[in-house]
Short mmCIF file of C-alpha atoms and ligand atoms in Angstrom, two decimals:
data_model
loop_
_atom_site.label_atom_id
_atom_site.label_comp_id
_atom_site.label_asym_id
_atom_site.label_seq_id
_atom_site.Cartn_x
_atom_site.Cartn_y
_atom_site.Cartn_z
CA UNK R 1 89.28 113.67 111.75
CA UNK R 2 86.40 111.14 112.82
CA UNK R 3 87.75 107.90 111.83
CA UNK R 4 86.18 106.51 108.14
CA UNK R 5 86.73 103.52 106.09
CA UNK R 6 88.93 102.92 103.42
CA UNK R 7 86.65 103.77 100.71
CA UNK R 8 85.32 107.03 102.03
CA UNK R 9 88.79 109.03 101.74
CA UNK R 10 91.65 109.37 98.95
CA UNK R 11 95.39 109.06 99.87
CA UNK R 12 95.42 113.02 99.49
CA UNK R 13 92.92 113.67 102.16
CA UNK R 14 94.85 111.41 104.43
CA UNK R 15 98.61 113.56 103.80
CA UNK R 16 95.96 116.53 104.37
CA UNK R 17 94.63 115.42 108.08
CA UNK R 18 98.47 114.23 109.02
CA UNK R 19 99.59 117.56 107.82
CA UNK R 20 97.10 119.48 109.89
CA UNK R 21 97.31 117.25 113.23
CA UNK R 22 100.95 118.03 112.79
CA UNK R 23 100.69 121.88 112.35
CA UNK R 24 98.04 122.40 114.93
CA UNK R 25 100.56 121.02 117.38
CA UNK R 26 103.40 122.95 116.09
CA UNK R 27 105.56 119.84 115.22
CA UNK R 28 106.43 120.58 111.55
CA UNK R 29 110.12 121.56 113.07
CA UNK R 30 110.67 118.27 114.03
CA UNK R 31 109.31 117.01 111.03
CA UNK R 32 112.43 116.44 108.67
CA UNK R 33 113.15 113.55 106.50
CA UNK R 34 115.75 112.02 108.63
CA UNK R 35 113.35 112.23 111.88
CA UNK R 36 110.29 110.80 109.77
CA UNK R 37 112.49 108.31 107.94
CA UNK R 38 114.07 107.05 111.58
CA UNK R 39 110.19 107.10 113.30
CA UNK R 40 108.55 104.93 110.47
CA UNK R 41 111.58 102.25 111.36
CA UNK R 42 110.52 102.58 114.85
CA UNK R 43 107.28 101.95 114.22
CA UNK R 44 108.00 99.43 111.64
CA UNK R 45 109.65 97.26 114.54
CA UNK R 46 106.71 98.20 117.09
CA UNK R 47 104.44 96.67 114.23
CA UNK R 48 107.34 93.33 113.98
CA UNK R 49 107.24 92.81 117.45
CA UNK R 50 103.19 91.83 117.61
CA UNK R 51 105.26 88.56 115.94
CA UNK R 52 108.23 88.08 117.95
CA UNK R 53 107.90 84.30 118.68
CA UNK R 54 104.72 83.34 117.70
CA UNK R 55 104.63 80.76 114.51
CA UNK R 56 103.71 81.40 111.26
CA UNK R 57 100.52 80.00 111.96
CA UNK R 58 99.80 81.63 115.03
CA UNK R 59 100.12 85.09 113.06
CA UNK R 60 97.73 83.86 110.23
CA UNK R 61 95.30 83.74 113.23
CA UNK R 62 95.37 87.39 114.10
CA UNK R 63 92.77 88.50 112.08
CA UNK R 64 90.30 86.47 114.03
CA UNK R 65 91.75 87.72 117.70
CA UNK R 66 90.20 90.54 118.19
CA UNK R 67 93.13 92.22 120.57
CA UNK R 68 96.10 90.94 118.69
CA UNK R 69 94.15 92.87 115.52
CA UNK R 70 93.94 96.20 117.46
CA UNK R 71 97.51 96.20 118.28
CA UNK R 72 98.55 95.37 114.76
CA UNK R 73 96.33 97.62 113.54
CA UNK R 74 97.29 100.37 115.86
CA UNK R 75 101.04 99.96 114.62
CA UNK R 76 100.35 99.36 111.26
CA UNK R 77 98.38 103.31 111.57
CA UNK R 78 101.56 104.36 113.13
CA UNK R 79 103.72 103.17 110.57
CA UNK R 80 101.62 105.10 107.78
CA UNK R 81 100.83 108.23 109.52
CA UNK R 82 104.73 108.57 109.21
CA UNK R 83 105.01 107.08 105.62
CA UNK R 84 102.02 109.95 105.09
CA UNK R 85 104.14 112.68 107.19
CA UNK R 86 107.20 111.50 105.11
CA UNK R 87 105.75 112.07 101.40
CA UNK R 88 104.00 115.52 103.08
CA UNK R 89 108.13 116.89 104.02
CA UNK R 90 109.69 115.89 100.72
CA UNK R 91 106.21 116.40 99.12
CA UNK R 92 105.95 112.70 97.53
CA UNK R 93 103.06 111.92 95.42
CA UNK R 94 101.91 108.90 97.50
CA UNK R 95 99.42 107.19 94.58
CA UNK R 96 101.57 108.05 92.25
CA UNK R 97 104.36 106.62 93.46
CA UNK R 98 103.08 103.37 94.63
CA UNK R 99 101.51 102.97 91.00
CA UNK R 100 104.54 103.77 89.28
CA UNK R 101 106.37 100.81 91.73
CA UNK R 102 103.83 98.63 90.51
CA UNK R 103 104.25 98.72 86.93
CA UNK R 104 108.12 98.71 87.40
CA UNK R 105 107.02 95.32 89.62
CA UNK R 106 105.04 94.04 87.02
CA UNK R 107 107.93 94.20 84.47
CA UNK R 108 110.39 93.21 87.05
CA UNK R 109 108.07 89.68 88.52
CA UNK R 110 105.89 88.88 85.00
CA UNK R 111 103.15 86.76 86.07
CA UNK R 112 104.62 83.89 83.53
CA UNK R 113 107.69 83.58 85.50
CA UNK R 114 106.62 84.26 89.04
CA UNK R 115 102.88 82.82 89.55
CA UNK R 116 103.24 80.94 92.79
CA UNK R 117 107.31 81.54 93.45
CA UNK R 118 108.29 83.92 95.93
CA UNK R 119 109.55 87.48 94.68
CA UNK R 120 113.31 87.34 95.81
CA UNK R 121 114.21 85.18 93.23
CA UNK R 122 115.97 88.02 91.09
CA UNK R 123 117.16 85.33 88.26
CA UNK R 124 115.13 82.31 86.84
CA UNK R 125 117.50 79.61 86.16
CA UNK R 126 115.73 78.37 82.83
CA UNK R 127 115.94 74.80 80.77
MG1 MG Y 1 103.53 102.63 117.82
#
């Protein structure tokens, strides 16, 4: 697949060319939820450790260094070619599912309460 921009494919196309990079190498047998679930933790980490002991402002700079962004990037395509491999095995409807988190976030953090406050406050202590 020649690489394209986010607005030239749909999430389906994407599970499509994982699917067939996989098969045309003959990996679906390794290809099981427990491998997938273990490699997108791997990769996960691989994508954490572009981070490990820089500041918080140092990492708000990466979009502007040119090599930091290419290694981030490259992780952060490593980390959803697996996500993308993982819906394929346990055949995971990837838009859907994301939308239906949404909503259920949208219920869960209602803009009234949570404009501006971090999401891990589970309970608002009000007046
Ligand atoms: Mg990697």
């Amino acid at each position: 697949m020649k690489p394209v921009g986010d607005d030239e494919v749909t999430v389906g196309s994407l599970k499509d060319a994982v699917a067939r990079f996989i098969r045309e190498r003959g990996w679906e047998r390794f290809h099981n939820p427990k491998n997938l679930a273990e490699s997108i933790c791997i990769e996960s980490s691989e994508l954490l450790e572009n981070f490990q002991w820089v500041t918080t402002d140092e990492s708000e700079t990466y979009s502007e260094d040119s090599e930091r962004l290419s290694s981030v990037s490259s992780e952060l395509a490593d980390v959803i070619i697996y996500c993308l491999a993982f819906a394929n095995v346990l055949n995971i409807d990837v838009a859907y599912s994301v939308t239906s988190k949404l909503r259920e976030c949208e219920g869960r953090y209602p803009k009234s309460d949570f404009y501006g406050r971090p999401p891990n406050l589970s309970k608002i202590r009000k007046a």
